[in-house]
mmCIF file of C-alpha atoms in Angstrom:
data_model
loop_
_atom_site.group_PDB
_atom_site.id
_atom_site.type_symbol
_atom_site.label_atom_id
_atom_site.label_comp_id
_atom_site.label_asym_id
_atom_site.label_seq_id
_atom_site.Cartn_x
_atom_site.Cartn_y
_atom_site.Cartn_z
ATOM 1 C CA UNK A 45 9.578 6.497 31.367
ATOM 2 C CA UNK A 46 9.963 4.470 28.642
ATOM 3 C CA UNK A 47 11.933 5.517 25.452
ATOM 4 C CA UNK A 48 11.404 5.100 21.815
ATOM 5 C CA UNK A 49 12.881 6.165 18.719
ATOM 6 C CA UNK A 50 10.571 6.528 15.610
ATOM 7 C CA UNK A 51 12.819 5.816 12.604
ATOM 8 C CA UNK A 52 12.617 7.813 9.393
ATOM 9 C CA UNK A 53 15.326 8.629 6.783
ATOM 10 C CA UNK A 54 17.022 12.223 6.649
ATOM 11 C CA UNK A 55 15.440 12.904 2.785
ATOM 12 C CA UNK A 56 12.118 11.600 4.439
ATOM 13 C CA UNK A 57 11.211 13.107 7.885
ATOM 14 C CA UNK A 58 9.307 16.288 6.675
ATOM 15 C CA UNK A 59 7.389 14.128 4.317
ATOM 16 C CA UNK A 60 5.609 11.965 7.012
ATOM 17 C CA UNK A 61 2.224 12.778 8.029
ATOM 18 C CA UNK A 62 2.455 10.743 11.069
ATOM 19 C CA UNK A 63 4.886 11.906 12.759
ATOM 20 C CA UNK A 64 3.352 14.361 14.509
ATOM 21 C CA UNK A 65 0.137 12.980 15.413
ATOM 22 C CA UNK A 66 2.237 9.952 16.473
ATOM 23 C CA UNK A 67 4.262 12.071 18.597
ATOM 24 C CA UNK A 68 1.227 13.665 19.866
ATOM 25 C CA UNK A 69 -0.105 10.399 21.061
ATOM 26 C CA UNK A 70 2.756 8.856 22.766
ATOM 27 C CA UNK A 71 3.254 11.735 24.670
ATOM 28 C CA UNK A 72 -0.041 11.506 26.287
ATOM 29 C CA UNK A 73 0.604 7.533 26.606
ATOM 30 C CA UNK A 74 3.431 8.506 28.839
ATOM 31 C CA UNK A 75 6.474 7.121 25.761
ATOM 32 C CA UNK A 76 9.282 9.250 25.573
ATOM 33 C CA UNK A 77 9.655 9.589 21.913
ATOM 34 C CA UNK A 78 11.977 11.103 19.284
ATOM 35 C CA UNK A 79 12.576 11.148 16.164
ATOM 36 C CA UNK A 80 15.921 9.840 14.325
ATOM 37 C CA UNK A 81 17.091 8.804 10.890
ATOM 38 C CA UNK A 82 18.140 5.359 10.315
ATOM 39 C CA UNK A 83 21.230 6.575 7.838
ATOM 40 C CA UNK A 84 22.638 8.956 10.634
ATOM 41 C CA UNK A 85 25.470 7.718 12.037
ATOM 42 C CA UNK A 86 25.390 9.940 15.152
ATOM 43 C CA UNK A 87 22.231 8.083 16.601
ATOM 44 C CA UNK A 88 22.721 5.532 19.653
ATOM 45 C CA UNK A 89 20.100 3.191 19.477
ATOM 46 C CA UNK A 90 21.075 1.584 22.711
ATOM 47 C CA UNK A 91 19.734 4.476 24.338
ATOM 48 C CA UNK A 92 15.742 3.448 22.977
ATOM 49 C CA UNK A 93 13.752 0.573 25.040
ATOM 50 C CA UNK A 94 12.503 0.050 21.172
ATOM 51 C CA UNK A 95 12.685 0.858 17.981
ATOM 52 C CA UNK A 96 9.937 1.612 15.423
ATOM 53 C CA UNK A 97 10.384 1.456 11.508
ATOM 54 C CA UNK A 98 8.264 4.682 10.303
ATOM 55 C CA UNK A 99 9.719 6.281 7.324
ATOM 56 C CA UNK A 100 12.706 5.151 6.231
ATOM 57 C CA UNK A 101 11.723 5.345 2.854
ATOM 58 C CA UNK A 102 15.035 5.241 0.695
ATOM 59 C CA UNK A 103 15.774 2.154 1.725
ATOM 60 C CA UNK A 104 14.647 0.588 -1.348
ATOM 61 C CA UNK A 105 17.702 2.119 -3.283
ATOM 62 C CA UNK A 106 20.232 1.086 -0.327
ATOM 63 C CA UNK A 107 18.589 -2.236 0.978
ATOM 64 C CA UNK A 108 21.857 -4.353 1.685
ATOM 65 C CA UNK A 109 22.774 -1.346 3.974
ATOM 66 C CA UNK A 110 19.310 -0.698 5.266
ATOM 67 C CA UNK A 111 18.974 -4.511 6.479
ATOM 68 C CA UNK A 112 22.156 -4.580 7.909
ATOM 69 C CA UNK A 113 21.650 -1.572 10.049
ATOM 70 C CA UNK A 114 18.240 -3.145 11.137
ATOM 71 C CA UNK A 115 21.014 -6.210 12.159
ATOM 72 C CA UNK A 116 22.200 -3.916 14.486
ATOM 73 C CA UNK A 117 19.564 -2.302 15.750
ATOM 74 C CA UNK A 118 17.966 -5.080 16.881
ATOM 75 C CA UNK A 119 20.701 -6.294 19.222
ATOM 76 C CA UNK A 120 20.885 -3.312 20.954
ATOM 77 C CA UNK A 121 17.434 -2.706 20.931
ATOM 78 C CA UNK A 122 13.582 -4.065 20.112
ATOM 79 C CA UNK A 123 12.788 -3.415 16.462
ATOM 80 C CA UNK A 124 9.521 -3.572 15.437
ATOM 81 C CA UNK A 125 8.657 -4.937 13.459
ATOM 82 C CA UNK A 126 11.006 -7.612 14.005
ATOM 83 C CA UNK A 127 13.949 -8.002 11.603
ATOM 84 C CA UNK A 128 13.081 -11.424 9.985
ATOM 85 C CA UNK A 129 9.682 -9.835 9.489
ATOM 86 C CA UNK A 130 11.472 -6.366 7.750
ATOM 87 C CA UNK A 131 14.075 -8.740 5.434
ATOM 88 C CA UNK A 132 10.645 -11.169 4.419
ATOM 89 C CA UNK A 133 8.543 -7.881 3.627
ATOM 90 C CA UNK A 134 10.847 -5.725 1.944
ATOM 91 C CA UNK A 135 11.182 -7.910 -1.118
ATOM 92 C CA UNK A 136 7.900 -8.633 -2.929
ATOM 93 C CA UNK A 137 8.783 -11.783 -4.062
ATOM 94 C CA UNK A 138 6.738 -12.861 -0.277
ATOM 95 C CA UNK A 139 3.614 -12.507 -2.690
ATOM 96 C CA UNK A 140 4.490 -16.118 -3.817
ATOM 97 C CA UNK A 141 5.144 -17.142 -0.480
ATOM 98 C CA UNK A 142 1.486 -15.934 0.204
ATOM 99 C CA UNK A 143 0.192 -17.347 -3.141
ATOM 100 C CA UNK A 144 1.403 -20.522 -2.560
ATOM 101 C CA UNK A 145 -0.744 -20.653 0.797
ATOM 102 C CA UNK A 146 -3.653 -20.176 -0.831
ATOM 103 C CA UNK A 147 -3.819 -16.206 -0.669
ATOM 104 C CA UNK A 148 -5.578 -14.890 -3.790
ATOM 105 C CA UNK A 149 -2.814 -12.406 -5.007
ATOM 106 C CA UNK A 150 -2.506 -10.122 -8.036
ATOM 107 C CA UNK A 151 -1.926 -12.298 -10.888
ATOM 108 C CA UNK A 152 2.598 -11.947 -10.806
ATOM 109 C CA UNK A 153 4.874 -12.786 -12.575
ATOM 110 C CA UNK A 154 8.424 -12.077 -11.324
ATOM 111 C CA UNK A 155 11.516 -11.430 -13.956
ATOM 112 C CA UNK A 156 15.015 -12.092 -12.528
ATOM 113 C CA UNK A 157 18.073 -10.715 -13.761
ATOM 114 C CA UNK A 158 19.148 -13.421 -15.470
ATOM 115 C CA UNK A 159 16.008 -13.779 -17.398
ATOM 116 C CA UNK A 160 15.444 -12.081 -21.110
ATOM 117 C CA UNK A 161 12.964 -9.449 -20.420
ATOM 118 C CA UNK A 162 11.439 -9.435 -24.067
ATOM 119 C CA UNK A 163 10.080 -13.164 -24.744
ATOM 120 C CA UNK A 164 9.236 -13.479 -20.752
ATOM 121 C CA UNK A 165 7.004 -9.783 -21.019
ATOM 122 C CA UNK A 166 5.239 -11.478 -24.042
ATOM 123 C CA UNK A 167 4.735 -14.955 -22.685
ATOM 124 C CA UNK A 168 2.891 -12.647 -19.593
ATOM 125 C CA UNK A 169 0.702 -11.115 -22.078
ATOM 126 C CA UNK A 170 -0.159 -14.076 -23.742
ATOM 127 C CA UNK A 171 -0.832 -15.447 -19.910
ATOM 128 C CA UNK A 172 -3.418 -12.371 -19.789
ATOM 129 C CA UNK A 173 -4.915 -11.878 -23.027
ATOM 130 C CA UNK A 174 -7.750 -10.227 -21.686
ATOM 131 C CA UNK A 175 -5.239 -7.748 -19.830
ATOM 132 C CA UNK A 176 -5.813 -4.432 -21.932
ATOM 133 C CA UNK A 177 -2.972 -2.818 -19.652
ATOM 134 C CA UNK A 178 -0.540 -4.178 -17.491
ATOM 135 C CA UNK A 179 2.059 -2.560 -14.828
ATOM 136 C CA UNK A 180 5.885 -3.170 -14.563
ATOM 137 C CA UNK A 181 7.711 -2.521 -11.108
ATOM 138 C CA UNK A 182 10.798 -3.463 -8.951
ATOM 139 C CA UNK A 183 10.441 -6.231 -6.765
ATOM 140 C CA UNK A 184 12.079 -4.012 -3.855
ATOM 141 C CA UNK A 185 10.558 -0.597 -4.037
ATOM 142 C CA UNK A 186 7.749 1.420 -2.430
ATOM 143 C CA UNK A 187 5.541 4.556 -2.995
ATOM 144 C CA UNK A 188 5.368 3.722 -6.646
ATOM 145 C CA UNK A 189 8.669 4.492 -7.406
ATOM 146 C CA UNK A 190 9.816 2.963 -10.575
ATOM 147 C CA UNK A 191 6.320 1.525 -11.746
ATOM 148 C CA UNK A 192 5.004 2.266 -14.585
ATOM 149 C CA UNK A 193 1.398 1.234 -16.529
ATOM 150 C CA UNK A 194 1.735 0.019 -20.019
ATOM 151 C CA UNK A 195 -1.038 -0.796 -23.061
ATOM 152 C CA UNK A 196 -0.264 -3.957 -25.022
ATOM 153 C CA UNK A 197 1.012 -1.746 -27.377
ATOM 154 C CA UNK A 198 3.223 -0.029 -25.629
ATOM 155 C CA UNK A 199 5.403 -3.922 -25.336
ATOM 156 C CA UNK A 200 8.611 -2.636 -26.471
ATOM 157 C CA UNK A 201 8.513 0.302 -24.278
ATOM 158 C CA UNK A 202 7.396 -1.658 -21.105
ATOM 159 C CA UNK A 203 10.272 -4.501 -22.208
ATOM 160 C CA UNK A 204 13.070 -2.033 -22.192
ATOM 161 C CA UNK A 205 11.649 -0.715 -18.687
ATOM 162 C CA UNK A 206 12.265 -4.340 -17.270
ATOM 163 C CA UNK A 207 15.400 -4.704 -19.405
ATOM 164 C CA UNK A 208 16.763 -1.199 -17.118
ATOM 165 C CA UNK A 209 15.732 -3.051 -14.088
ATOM 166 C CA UNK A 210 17.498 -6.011 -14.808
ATOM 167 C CA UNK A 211 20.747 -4.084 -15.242
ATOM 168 C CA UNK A 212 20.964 -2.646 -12.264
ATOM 169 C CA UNK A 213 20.465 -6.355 -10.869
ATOM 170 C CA UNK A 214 16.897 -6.093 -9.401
ATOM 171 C CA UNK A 215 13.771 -8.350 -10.026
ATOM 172 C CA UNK A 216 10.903 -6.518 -11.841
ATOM 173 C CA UNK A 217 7.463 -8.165 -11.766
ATOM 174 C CA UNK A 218 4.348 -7.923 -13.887
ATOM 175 C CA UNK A 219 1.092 -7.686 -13.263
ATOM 176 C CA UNK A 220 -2.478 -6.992 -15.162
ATOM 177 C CA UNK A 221 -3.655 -3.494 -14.164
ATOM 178 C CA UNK A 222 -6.827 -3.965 -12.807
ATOM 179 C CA UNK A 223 -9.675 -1.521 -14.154
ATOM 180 C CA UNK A 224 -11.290 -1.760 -11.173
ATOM 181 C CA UNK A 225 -8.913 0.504 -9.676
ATOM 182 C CA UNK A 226 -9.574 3.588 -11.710
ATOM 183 C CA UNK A 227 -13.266 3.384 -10.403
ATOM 184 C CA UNK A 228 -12.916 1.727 -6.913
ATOM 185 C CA UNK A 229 -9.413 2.526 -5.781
ATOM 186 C CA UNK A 230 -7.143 0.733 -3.144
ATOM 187 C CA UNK A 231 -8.693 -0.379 0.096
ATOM 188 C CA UNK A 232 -5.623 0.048 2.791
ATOM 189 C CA UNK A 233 -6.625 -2.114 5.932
ATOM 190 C CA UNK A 234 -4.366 -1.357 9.194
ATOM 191 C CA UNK A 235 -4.132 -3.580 11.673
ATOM 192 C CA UNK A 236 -2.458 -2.882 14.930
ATOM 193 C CA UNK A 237 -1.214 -5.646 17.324
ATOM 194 C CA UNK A 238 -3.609 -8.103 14.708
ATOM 195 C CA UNK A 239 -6.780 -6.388 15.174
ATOM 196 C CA UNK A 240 -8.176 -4.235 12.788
ATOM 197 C CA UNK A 241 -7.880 -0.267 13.369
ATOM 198 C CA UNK A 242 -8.850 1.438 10.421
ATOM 199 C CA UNK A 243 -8.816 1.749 6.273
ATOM 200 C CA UNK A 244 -9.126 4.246 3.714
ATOM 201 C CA UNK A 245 -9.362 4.325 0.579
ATOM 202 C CA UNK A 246 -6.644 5.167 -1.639
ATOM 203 C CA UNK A 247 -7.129 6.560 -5.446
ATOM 204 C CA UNK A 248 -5.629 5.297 -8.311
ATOM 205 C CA UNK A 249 -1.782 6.132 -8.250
ATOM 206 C CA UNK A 250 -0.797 4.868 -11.929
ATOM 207 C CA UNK A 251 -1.960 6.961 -14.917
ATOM 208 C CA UNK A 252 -1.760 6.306 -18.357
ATOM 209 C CA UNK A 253 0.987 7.305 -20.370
ATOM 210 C CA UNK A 254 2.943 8.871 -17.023
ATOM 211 C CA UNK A 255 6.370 7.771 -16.357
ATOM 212 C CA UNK A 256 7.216 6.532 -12.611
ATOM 213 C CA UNK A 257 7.478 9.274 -10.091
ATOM 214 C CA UNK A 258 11.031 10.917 -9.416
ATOM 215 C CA UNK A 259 9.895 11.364 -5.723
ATOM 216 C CA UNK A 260 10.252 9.470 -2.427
ATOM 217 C CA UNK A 261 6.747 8.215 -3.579
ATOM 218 C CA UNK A 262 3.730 9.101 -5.535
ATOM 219 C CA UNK A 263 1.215 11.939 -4.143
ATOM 220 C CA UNK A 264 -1.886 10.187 -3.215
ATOM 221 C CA UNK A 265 -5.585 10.618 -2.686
ATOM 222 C CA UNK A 266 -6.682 9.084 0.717
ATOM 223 C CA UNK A 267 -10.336 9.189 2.083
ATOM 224 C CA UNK A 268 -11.172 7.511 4.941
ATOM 225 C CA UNK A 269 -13.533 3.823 4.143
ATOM 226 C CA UNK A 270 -15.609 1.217 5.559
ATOM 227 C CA UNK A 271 -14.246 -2.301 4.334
ATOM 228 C CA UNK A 272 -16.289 -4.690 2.938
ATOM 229 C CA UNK A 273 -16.915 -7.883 5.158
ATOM 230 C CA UNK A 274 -15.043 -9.840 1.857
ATOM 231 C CA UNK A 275 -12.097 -7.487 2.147
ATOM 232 C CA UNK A 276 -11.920 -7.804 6.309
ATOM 233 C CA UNK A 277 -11.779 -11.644 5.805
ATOM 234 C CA UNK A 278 -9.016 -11.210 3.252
ATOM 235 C CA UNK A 279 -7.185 -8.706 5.005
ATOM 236 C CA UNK A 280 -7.236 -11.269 8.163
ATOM 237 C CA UNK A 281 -6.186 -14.587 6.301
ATOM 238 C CA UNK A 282 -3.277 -12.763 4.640
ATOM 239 C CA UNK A 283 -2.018 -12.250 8.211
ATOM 240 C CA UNK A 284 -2.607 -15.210 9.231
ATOM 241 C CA UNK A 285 -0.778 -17.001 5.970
ATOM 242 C CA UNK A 286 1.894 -14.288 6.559
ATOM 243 C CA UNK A 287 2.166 -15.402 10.291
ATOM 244 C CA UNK A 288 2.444 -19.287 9.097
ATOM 245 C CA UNK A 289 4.929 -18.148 6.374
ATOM 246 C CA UNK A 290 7.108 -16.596 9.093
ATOM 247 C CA UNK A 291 6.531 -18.889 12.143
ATOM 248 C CA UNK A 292 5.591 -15.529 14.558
ATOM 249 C CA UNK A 293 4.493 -16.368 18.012
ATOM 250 C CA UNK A 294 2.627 -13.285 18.111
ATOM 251 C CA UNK A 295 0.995 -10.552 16.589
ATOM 252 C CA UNK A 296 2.632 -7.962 14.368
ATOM 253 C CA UNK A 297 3.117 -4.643 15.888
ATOM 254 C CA UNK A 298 1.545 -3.153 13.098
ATOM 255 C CA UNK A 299 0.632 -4.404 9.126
ATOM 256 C CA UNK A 300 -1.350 -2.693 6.455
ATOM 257 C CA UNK A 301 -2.691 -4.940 3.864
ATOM 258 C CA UNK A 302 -3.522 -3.059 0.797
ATOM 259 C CA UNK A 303 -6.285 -4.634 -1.814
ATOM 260 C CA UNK A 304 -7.963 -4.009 -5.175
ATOM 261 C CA UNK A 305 -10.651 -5.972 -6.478
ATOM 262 C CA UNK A 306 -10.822 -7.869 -9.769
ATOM 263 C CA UNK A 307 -12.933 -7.447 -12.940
ATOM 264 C CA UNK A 308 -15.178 -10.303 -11.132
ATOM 265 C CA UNK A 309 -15.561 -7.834 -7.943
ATOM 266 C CA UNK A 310 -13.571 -10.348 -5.637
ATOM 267 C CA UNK A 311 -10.700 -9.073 -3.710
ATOM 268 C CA UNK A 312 -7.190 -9.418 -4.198
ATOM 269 C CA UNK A 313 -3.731 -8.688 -2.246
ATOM 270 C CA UNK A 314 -1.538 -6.241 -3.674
ATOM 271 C CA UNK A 315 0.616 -5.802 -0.905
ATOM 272 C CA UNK A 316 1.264 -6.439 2.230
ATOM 273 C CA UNK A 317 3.409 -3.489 4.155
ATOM 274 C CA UNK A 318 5.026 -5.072 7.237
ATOM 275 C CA UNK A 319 8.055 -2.709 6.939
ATOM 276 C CA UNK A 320 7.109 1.431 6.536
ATOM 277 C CA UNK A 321 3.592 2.134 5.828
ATOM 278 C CA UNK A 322 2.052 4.849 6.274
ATOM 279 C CA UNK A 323 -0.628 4.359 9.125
ATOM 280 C CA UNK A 324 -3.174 7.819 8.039
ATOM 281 C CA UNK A 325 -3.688 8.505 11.411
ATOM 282 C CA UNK A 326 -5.253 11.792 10.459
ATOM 283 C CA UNK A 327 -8.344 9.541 8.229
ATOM 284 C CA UNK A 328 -9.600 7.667 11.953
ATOM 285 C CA UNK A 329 -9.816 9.746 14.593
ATOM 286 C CA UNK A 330 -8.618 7.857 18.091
ATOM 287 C CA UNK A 331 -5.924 5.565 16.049
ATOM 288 C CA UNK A 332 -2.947 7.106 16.842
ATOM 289 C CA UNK A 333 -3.864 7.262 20.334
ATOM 290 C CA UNK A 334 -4.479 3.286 20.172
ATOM 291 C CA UNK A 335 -1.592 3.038 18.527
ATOM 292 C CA UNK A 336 0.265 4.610 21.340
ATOM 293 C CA UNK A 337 -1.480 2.603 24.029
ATOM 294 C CA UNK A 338 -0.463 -0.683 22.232
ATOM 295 C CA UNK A 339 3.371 0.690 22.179
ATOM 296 C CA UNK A 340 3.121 1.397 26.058
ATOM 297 C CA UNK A 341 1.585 -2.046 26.545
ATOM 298 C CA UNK A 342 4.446 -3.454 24.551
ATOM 299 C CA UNK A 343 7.265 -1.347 26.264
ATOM 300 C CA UNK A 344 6.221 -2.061 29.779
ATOM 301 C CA UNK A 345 5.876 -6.041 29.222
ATOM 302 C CA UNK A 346 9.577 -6.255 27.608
ATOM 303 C CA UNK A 347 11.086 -3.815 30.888
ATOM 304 C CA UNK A 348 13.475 -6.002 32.687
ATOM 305 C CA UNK A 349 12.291 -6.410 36.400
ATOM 306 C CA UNK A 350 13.980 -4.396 38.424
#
């Protein structure tokens, strides 16, 4: 029987809702499966046929450590994703990549460390002047953490945000918050194996004058959705521009593309998780259970012959 470990972090495992009905699912697709945290040193990972980023969700404060343990991982074992794909993804600065490739991205603008964080935050706004708010975040974090959406007023405050970022040596990027989102939400598109499981919809995680979450990420509002056909198309080019970006030979194990759409109704990437999303298993019923079957599939072909 084949094994696999499911990777999640110690401060993270009882926070993942699919865990269990992942569990669940490759037990009936005939995977032994466990669950281990990447940051515990006891673990073997020799011992798993593959490996499977789920939750490993402080990475974002310990990357350099977090990519090199994927380093090892992954020649001792099959991570999946793959590790170019997990050190491409886990730094948003791939938007560019994907904008330069045609990709129609949330207007970004990326501020570097070396960079004065006051005259580049107003040459954005100037940029945007029809941008009534605007949101400043890390270019390696997840679940919100560390975002924060700012009024045009509210310049010095957002400016000294960046500056903090800066300080501690990470990239913070800008972007116009999109007032779509407080009516239509996030459309999350998963795609398993390149073919399109399942989306929901996900509410609107920034609120005005509310400082970035001091959690492992921001409590959300998920509802299951039907995509548009304009956001299926999207969702499917940004995997393929991905795919060119990274030279794959094959399809991801899994990717959820998340979109919003802009004040002209056309829709645009926000991000692309390759690395730890969360798959909301619980929102389509069957889709862990096709998750699972795609795992098998993918644990038999890569068996050595005995």
């Amino acid at each position: 029987m084949p094994r696999l470990a499911l990777v999640t972090a110690i401060a993270a495992a009882a926070l993942d809702d699919d865990l269990v009905p992942l569990l669940d699912a490759c037990a009936r697709a005939g995977i032994a499966t466990q669950v281990r945290a990447w940051d515990d040193p006891s673990v073997a990972w020799s011992r798993f046929d593959a490996v499977l980023l789920r939750s490993p969700w402080d990475y974002t404060e310990r990357l350099r450590e977090f990519l090199d343990w994927c380093g090892r991982v992954s020649t001792r074992s099959q991570l999946l994703n793959p590790l170019p794909v997990i050190a491409w993804n886990t730094d948003k600065h791939y938007l560019a990549a994907l904008a330069e490739r045609g990709v129609p991205v949330v207007a970004t603008r990326f501020v570097e460390p070396d960079m004065d964080p006051l005259p580049t935050l107003q040459a954005f706004l100037s940029a945007h002047p029809d941008a009534a708010e605007f949101v400043v975040k890390p270019a390696v974090g997840a679940g919100s953490r560390d975002a924060q959406r700012y009024s045009r007023e509210q310049e010095f405050a957002a400016a000294n945000h960046v500056a903090r970022l800066l300080e501690a040596d990470r990239s913070a990027m800008l972007q116009p918050y999109l007032a779509s989102v407080d009516r239509d939400g996030e459309t999350a598109l998963l795609f398993f194996e390149g073919r399109f499981s399942h989306a929901i919809r996900k509410g609107p995680l920034l609120q005005r004058d509310e400082g970035p979450t001091e959690h492992l990420f921001a409590a959300e509002e998920i509802t299951a959705r039907i995509p548009g056909k304009d956001e299926l198309a999207l969702a499917e080019n940004v995997l393929a521009a991905a795919a060119a970006s990274l030279q794959l030979q094959s399809p991801l194990t899994y990717a959820r593309v998340d979109l919003i759409r802009d004040d002209d109704g056309s829709p645009r990437l926000l991000e692309l998780e390759l690395c730890e999303p969360s798959l909301f298993f619980a929102h389509a019923a069957g889709s862990a259970d096709r998750f699972a079957a795609l795992l098998a599939d993918t644990l038999r072909s890569s068996a050595p012959a005995i």
